[in-house]
XYZ file of C-alpha atoms in Angstrom:
472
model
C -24.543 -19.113 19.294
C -27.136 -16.450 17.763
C -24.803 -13.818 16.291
C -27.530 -11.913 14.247
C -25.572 -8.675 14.613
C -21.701 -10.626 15.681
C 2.491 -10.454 10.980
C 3.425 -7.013 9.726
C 5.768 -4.422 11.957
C 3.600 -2.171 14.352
C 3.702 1.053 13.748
C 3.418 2.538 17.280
C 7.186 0.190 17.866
C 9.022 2.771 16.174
C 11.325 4.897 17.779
C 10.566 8.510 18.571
C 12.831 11.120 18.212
C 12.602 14.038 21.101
C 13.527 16.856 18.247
C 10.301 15.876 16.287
C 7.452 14.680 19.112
C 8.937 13.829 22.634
C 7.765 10.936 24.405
C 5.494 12.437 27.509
C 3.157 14.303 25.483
C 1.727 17.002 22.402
C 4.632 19.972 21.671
C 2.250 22.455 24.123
C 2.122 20.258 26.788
C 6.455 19.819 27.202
C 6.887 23.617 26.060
C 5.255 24.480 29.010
C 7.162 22.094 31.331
C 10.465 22.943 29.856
C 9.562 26.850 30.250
C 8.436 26.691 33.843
C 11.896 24.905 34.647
C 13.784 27.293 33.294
C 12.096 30.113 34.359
C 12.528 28.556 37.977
C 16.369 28.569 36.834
C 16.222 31.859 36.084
C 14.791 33.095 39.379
C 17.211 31.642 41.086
C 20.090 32.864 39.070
C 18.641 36.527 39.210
C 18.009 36.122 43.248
C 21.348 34.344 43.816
C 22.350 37.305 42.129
C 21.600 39.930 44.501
C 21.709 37.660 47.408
C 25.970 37.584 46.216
C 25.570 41.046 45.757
C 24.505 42.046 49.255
C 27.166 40.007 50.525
C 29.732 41.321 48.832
C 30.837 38.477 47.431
C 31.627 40.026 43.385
C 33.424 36.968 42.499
C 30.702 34.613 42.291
C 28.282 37.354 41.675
C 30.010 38.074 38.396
C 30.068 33.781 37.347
C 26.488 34.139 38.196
C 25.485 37.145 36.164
C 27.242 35.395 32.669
C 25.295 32.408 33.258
C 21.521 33.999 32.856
C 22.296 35.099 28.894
C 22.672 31.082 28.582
C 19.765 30.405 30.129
C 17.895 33.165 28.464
C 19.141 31.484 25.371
C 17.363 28.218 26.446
C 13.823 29.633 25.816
C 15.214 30.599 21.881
C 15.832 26.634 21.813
C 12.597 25.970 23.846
C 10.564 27.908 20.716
C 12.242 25.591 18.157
C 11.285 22.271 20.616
C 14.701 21.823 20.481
C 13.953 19.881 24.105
C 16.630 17.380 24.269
C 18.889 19.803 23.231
C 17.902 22.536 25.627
C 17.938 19.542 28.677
C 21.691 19.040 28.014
C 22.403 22.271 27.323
C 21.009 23.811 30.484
C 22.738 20.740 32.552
C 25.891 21.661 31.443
C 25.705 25.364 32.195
C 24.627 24.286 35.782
C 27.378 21.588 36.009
C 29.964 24.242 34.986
C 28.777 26.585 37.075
C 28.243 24.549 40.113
C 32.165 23.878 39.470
C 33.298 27.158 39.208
C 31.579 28.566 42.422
C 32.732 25.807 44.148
C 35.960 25.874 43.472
C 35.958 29.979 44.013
C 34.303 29.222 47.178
C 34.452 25.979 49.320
C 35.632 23.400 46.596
C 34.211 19.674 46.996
C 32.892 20.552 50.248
C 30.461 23.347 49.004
C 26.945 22.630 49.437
C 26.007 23.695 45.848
C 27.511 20.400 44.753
C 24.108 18.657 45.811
C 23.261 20.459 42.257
C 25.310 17.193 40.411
C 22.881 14.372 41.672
C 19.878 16.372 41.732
C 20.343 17.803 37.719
C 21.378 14.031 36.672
C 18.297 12.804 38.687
C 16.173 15.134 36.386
C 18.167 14.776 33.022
C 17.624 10.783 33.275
C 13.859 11.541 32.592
C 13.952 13.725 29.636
C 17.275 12.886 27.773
C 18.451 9.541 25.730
C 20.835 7.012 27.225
C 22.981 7.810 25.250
C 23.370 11.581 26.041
C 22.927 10.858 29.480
C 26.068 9.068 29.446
C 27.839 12.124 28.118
C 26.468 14.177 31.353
C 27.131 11.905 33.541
C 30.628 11.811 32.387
C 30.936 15.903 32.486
C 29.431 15.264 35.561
C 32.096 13.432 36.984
C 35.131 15.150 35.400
C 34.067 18.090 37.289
C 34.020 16.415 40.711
C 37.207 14.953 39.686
C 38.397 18.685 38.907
C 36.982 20.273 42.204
C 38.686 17.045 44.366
C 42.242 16.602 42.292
C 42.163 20.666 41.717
C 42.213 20.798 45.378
C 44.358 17.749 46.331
C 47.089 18.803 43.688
C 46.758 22.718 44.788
C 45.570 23.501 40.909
C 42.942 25.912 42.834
C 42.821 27.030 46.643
C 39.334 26.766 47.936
C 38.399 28.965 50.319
C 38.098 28.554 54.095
C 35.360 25.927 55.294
C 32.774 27.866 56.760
C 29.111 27.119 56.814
C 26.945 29.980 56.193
C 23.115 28.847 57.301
C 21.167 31.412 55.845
C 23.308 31.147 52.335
C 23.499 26.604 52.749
C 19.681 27.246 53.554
C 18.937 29.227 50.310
C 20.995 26.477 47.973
C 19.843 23.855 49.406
C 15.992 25.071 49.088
C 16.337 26.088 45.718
C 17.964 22.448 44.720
C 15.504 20.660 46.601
C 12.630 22.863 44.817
C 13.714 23.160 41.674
C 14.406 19.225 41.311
C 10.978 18.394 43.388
C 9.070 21.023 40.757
C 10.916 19.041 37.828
C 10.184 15.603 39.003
C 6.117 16.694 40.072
C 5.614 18.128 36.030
C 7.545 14.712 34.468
C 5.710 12.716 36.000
C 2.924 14.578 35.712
C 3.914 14.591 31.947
C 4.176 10.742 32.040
C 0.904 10.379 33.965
C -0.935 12.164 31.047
C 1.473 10.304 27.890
C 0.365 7.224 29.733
C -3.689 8.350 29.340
C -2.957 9.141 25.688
C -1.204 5.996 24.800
C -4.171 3.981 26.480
C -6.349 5.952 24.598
C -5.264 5.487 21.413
C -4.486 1.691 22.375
C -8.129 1.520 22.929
C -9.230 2.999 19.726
C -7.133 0.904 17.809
C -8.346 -1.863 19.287
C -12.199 -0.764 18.495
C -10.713 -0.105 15.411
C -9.745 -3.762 15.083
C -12.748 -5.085 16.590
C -14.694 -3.545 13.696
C -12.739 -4.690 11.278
C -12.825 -8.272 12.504
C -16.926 -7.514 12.910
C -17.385 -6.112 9.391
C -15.295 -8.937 8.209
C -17.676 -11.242 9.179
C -21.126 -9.529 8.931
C -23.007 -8.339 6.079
C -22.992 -4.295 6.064
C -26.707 -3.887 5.584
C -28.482 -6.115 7.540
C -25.753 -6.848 10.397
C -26.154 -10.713 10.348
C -23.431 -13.146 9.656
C -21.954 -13.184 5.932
C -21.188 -16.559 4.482
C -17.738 -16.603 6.116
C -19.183 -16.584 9.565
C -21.685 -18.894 8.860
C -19.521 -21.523 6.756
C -17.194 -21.635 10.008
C -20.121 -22.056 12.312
C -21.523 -24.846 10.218
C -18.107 -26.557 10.433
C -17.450 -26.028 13.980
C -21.093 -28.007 14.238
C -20.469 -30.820 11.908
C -17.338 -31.024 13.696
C -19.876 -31.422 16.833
C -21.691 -33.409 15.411
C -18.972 -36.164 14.645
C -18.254 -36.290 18.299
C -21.983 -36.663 19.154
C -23.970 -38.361 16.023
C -26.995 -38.346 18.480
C -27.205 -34.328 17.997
C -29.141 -33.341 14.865
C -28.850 -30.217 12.942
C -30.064 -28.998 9.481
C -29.533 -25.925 7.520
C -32.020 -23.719 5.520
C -30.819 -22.130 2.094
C -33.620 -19.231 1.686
C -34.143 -17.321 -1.688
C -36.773 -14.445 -1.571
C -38.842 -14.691 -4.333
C -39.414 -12.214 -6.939
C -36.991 -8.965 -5.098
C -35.741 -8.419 -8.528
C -39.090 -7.166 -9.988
C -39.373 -4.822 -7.160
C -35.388 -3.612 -7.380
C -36.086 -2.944 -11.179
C -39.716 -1.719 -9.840
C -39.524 0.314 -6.683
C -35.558 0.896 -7.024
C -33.071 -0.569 -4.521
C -33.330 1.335 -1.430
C -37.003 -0.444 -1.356
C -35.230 -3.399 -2.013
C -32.454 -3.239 0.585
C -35.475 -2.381 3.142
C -37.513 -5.465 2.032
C -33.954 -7.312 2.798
C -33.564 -5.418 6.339
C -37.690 -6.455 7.420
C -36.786 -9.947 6.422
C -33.485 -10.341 8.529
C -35.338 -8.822 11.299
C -38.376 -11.390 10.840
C -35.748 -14.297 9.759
C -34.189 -13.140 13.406
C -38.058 -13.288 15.405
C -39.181 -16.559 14.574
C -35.852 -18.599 15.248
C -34.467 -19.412 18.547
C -31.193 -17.966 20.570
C -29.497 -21.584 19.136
C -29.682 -20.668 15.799
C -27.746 -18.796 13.624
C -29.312 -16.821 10.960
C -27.424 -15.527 7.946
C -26.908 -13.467 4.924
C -25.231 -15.063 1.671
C -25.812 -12.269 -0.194
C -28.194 -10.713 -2.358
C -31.463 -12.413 -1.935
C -30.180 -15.377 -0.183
C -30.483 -15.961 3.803
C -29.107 -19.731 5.390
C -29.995 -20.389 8.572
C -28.607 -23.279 11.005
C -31.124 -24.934 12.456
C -29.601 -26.523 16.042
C -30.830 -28.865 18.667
C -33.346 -31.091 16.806
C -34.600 -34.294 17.852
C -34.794 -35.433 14.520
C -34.513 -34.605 10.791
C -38.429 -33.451 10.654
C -38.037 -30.434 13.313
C -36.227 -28.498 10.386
C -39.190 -28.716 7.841
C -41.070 -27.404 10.686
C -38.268 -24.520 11.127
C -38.894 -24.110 7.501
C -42.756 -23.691 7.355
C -42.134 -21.575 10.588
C -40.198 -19.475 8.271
C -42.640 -19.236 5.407
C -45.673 -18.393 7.645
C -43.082 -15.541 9.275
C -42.337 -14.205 5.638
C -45.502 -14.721 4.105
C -47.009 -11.815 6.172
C -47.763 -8.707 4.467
C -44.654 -5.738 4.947
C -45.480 -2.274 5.023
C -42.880 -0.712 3.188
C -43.205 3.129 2.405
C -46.945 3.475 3.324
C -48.193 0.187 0.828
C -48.558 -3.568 2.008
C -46.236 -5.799 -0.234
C -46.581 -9.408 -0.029
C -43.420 -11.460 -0.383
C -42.705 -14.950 -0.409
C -39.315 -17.652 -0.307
C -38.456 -20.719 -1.594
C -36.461 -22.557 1.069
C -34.019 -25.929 0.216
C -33.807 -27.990 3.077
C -30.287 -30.177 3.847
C -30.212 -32.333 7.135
C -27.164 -33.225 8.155
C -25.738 -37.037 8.173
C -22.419 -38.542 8.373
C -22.099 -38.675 4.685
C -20.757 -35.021 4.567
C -17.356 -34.420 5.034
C -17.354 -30.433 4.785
C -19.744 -27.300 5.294
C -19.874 -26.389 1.789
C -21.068 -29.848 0.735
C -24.115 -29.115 2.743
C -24.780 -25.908 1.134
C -24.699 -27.364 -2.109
C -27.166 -30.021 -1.662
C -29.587 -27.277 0.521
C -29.143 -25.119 -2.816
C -30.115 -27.525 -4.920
C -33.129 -28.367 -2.934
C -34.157 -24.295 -3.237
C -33.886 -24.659 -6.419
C -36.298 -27.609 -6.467
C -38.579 -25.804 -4.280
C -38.382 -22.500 -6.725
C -39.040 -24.683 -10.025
C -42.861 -25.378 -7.876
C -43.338 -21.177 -8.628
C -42.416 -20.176 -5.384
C -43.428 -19.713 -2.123
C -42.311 -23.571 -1.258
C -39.706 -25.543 0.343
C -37.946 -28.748 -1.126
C -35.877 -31.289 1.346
C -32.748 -32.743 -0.270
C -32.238 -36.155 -1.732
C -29.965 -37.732 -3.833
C -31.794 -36.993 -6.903
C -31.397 -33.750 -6.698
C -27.726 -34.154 -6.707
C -27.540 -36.740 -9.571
C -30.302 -34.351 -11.672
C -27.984 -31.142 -10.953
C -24.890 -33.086 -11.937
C -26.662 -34.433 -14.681
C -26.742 -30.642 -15.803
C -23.698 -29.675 -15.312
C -22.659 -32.474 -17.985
C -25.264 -31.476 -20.013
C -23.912 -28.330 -20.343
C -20.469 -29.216 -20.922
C -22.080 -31.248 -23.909
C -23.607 -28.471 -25.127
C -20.671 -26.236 -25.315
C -18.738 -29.405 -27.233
C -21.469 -29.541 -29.593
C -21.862 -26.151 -30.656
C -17.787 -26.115 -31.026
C -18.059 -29.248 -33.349
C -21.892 -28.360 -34.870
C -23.428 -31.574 -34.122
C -26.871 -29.947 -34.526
C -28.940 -32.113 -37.258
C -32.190 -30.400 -38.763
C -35.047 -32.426 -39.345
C -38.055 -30.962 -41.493
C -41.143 -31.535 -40.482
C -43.741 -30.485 -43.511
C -47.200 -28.502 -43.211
C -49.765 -29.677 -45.415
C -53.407 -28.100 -45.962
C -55.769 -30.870 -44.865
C -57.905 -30.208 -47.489
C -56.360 -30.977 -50.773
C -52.945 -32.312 -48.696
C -50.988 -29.438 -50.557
C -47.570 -28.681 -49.182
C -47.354 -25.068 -47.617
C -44.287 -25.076 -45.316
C -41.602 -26.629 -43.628
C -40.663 -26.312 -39.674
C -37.481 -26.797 -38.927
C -36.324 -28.727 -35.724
C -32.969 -29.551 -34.261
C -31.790 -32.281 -33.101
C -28.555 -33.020 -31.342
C -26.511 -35.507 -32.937
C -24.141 -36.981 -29.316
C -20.903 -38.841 -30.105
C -21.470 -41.361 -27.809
C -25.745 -41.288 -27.266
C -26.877 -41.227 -30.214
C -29.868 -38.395 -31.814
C -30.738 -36.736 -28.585
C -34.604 -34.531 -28.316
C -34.877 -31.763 -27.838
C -36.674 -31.648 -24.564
C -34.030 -33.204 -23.314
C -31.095 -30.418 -23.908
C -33.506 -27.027 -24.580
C -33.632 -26.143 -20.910
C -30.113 -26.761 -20.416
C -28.796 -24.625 -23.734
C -31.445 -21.467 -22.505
C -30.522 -21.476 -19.142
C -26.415 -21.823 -20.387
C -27.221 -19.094 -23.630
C -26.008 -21.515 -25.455
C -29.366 -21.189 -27.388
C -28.651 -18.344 -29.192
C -25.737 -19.741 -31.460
C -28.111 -22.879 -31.494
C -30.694 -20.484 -33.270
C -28.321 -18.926 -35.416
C -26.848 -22.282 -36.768
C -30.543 -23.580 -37.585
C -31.565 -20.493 -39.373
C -28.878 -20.392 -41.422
C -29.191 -24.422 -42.255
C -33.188 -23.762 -42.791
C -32.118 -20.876 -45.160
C -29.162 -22.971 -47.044
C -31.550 -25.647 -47.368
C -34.374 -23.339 -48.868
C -32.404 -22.130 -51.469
C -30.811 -25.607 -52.290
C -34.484 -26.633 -53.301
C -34.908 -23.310 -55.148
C -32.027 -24.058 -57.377
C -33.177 -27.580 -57.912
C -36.538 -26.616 -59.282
C-alpha cells in the first residue's frame, strides 16, 4: 500500500493521406523503395530492349523504347512523393504495355501476361481501395481486349510458339521484380510497425506520468491529497466490512518552516520539506501510506493497529524521527511538528470527515507551542464549530455596530484625581446579551475583523472626548 513515490477522438485514428506521409514509414524511407522499383523497371525495359533488338523483333522493340520516357517520368513524381500517384501511374504503363506486346505477339497466351496478377499483387500494398479498384478494372478490360480482340479477329496474334530463352527472361524478371517489391513492403511494414509501437509506448509513458504527477506532489514524490483522500476511503470502506481492523490517520504540521522560508529563502525550505518526507518515509512501515497535503502539511495513514493507542505511538515515533537535528547546507537546524491524531470509528461516514477532526486536533496540539501531538475528541469539534459561529457573529456585528464602549477611569491614588479614561469594547449580541471580550478577541484577530473593531472604538473614544469638551 506504501506509495511514497506512486472520451475525446484519438488523434493517431485519423486517416493518412499517401500524398502527405504514407503509411509504412518517414518520406526517405518510401523514396528509396519506390526508386529501387523503378529503377528495377527500368533495367528491364532498357535490357528487354536490346534483347528485342538482337532478335530482330522492331515491333515490340519500338513499344518498348516509348515506354522508358514514362518511367523516367516516374522518378520526377517520385521527387514530389507523389507515391500513390506514381504506383498507379507506373501500373498502368505496364498494364498497357503488357497489352500491346501481347497482342503484337502471342495475344492472351503470351507469357508476359503473368505481369497482370503480379503488378495488382504489388499495387494492393501501396495504393487505396479505392484506386485499386480502378486498376483492377483497367486490368481486366485489357484481358478482355487481348481475349475478345482475338476471338472477334479485332487483332491477329501471332503464331503460338514458345521461345525458352525469351519465356525464361519474362518470367524471371516478373518473378524478381514482384519478389524485390513484396521483400522492401514488407520490409517497409516491418519497420512502420516498430515506429508505431514506439510511439504507442511513449504515449503511454507519457500517460503514465501524467496519471503519476496527477497524484503525487512534484517535490517530494509522495502522494498529494487526492491519492491519499482515495486511499483513506478505500480503507474506511475496509473497515466497514471488517470493524475488527483499526486504522488512524496523522495530520502533521512542521513547525516554524515559515521563519526559515522568510529566513534562509525557499530552496532551504523545500529541502527541509524533502529530509522530512524522506524521514516521514524511514520510520513508518510498508502498510502505511505517507503523504503530502501541501505546504507544510504531511498525513499519514496509520494501518494494521490492534487498537486506537498504536497510533499515538506512530505519532511519538514520528516526533522522535523529526526531532533529530538536519544538516542542511553545512549547519544543524532543529525542527519540530505538531501532529493531530483522528482514530477511526464507525461514526464517520467519509474521508474528509476524518481529516477535519485530525486537523483540528493539530491545531490543539500547535496552541501547546509546538513540538506536540493532540488526539481528537468531540470537544474539539464543538470548540472549532463554536468558532466558526463566532465568526459569523462577528462579521454581523461589525455590519450592524453592536460594539458598546465602556470607560473605565484612571485615578491617581494619592489625591483620587481623575487622569484618564480606557476605553473597552464590549459586544452587545442580539440574542446573548453584553458579551467580554475574552470571549470574541481571539476570534475577531485571527478573522481581521479586529481592525474595523479598532477603528470603530477610536473613533467612539474620540466622539466621546470631545462631547465632554463641549460640555465643560
Amino acid at each position: 500500500m506504501r506509495d511514497h513515490a506512486k472520451g475525446g477522438k484519438d488523434p493517431s485514428a485519423e486517416k493518412v493521406d499517401f500524398n502527405t506521409l504514407n503509411i509504412y514509414g518517414d518520406v526517405k524511407r518510401i523514396k528509396r523503395i519506390y526508386t529501387i522499383f523503378t529503377l528495377l523497371i527500368l533495367v528491364g525495359f532498357v535490357a528487354g530492349h536490346f534483347i528485342l533488338m538482337s532478335n530482330n523483333n522492331w515491333l515490340q522493340m519500338l513499344i518498348v523504347g516509348c515506354t522508358i520516357p514514362f518511367v523516367l517520368l516516374s522518378f520526377y513524381l517520385i521527387h514530389r512523393t507523389q507515391f500513390e500517384l506514381v504506383s498507379v501511374f507506373l501500373a498502368v504503363v505496364l498494364f498497357t504495355l503488357i497489352t500491346i506486346i501481347s497482342t503484337s505477339g502471342q495475344g492472351i497466351h503470351a507469357i508476359t501476361n503473368l505481369g497482370f496478377p503480379a503488378i495488382l499483387i504489388i499495387a494492393s500494398l501501396v495504393i487505396r481501395k479505392r484506386t485499386l479498384v480502378f486498376l483492377v478494372i483497367y486490368a481486366i478490360l485489357c484481358v478482355a481486349w487481348l481475349v475478345f480482340g482475338e476471338l472477334l479477329v479485332l487483332y491477329q496474334p501471332g503464331p503460338w510458339v514458345r521461345s525458352v530463352p525469351g519465356d525464361f527472361f519474362t518470367v524471371l524478371v516478373i518473378v524478381v521484380a514482384t519478389t524485390v517489391m513484396v521483400r522492401l513492403l514488407t520490409e517497409a511494414l516491418f519497420h512502420s510497425h516498430q515506429d508505431v509501437q514506439r510511439e504507442l509506448a511513449e504515449r503511454k509513458r507519457a500517460e503514465e506520468k501524467l496519471a503519476y504527477d496527477a497524484l503525487h506532489d512534484a517535490l517530494t514524490g509522495l502522494p498529494n491529497r487526492s491519492l491519499f483522500l482515495d486511499r483513506l476511503t478505500q480503507r474506511m470502506d475496509h473497515a466497514r466490512r471488517h470493524p475488527a481492523e483499526l486504522f488512524g490517520i496523522l495530520y502533521i504540521d512542521l513547525d516554524r518552516i515559515k521563519v526559515i522560508n522568510d529566513s534562509l529563502g525557499h530552496a532551504v525550505g523545500d529541502q527541509l520539506l524533502i529530509e522530512t518526507a524522506r524521514r516521514l518515509v524511514r520510520c513508518m512501515r510498508p502498510t502505511d501510506t505517507v503523504a503530502r497535503l501541501g505546504g507544510d502539511e504531511f498525513a499519514i495513514l496509520v494501518d494494521d493497529c490492534r487498537e486506537g493507542s498504536d497510533v499515538v505511538h506512530a505519532a511519538e515515533k514520528v516526533q522522535d524521527e523529526l526531532s533529530a537535528t538536519v544538516m542542511i547546507e553545512g549547519i544543524n537546524r532543529l525542527t519540530s511538528a505538531s501532529i493531530g491524531i483522528t482514530v477511526y470509528d464507525a461514526r464517520y461516514t467519509d474521508a474528509k470527515e476524518m481529516m477535519r477532526d485530525a486537523d483540528a486536533a493539530m491545531y490543539r496540539a500547535k496552541a501547546k507551542g509546538g513540538g506536540h501531538y493532540a488526539v481528537f475528541d468531540e470537544t474539539m469539534h464543538a470548540s472549532a464549530m463554536a468558532l466558526l459561529q463566532i465568526e459569523a457573529d462577528l462579521r454581523h456585528a461589525d455590519e450592524h455596530q453592536e460594539w458598546v464602549i465602556h470607560y473605565q477611569p484612571i485615578v491617581t491614588l494619592p489625591d483620587r484625581r481623575l487622569v484618564g479614561l480606557e476605553a473597552l469594547v464590549r459586544w452587545r449580541h442580539p440574542q446573548r446579551g453584553i458579551v467580554n471580550p475574552d470571549e470574541f478577541i481571539h476570534a475577531a484577530e485571527d478573522s481581521g475583523l479586529i481592525l474595523p473593531m479598532g477603528d470603530f472604538v477610536l473613533r467612539q473614544a474620540c466622539r466621546q472626548v470631545k462631547t465632554w469638551q463641549e460640555g465643560n
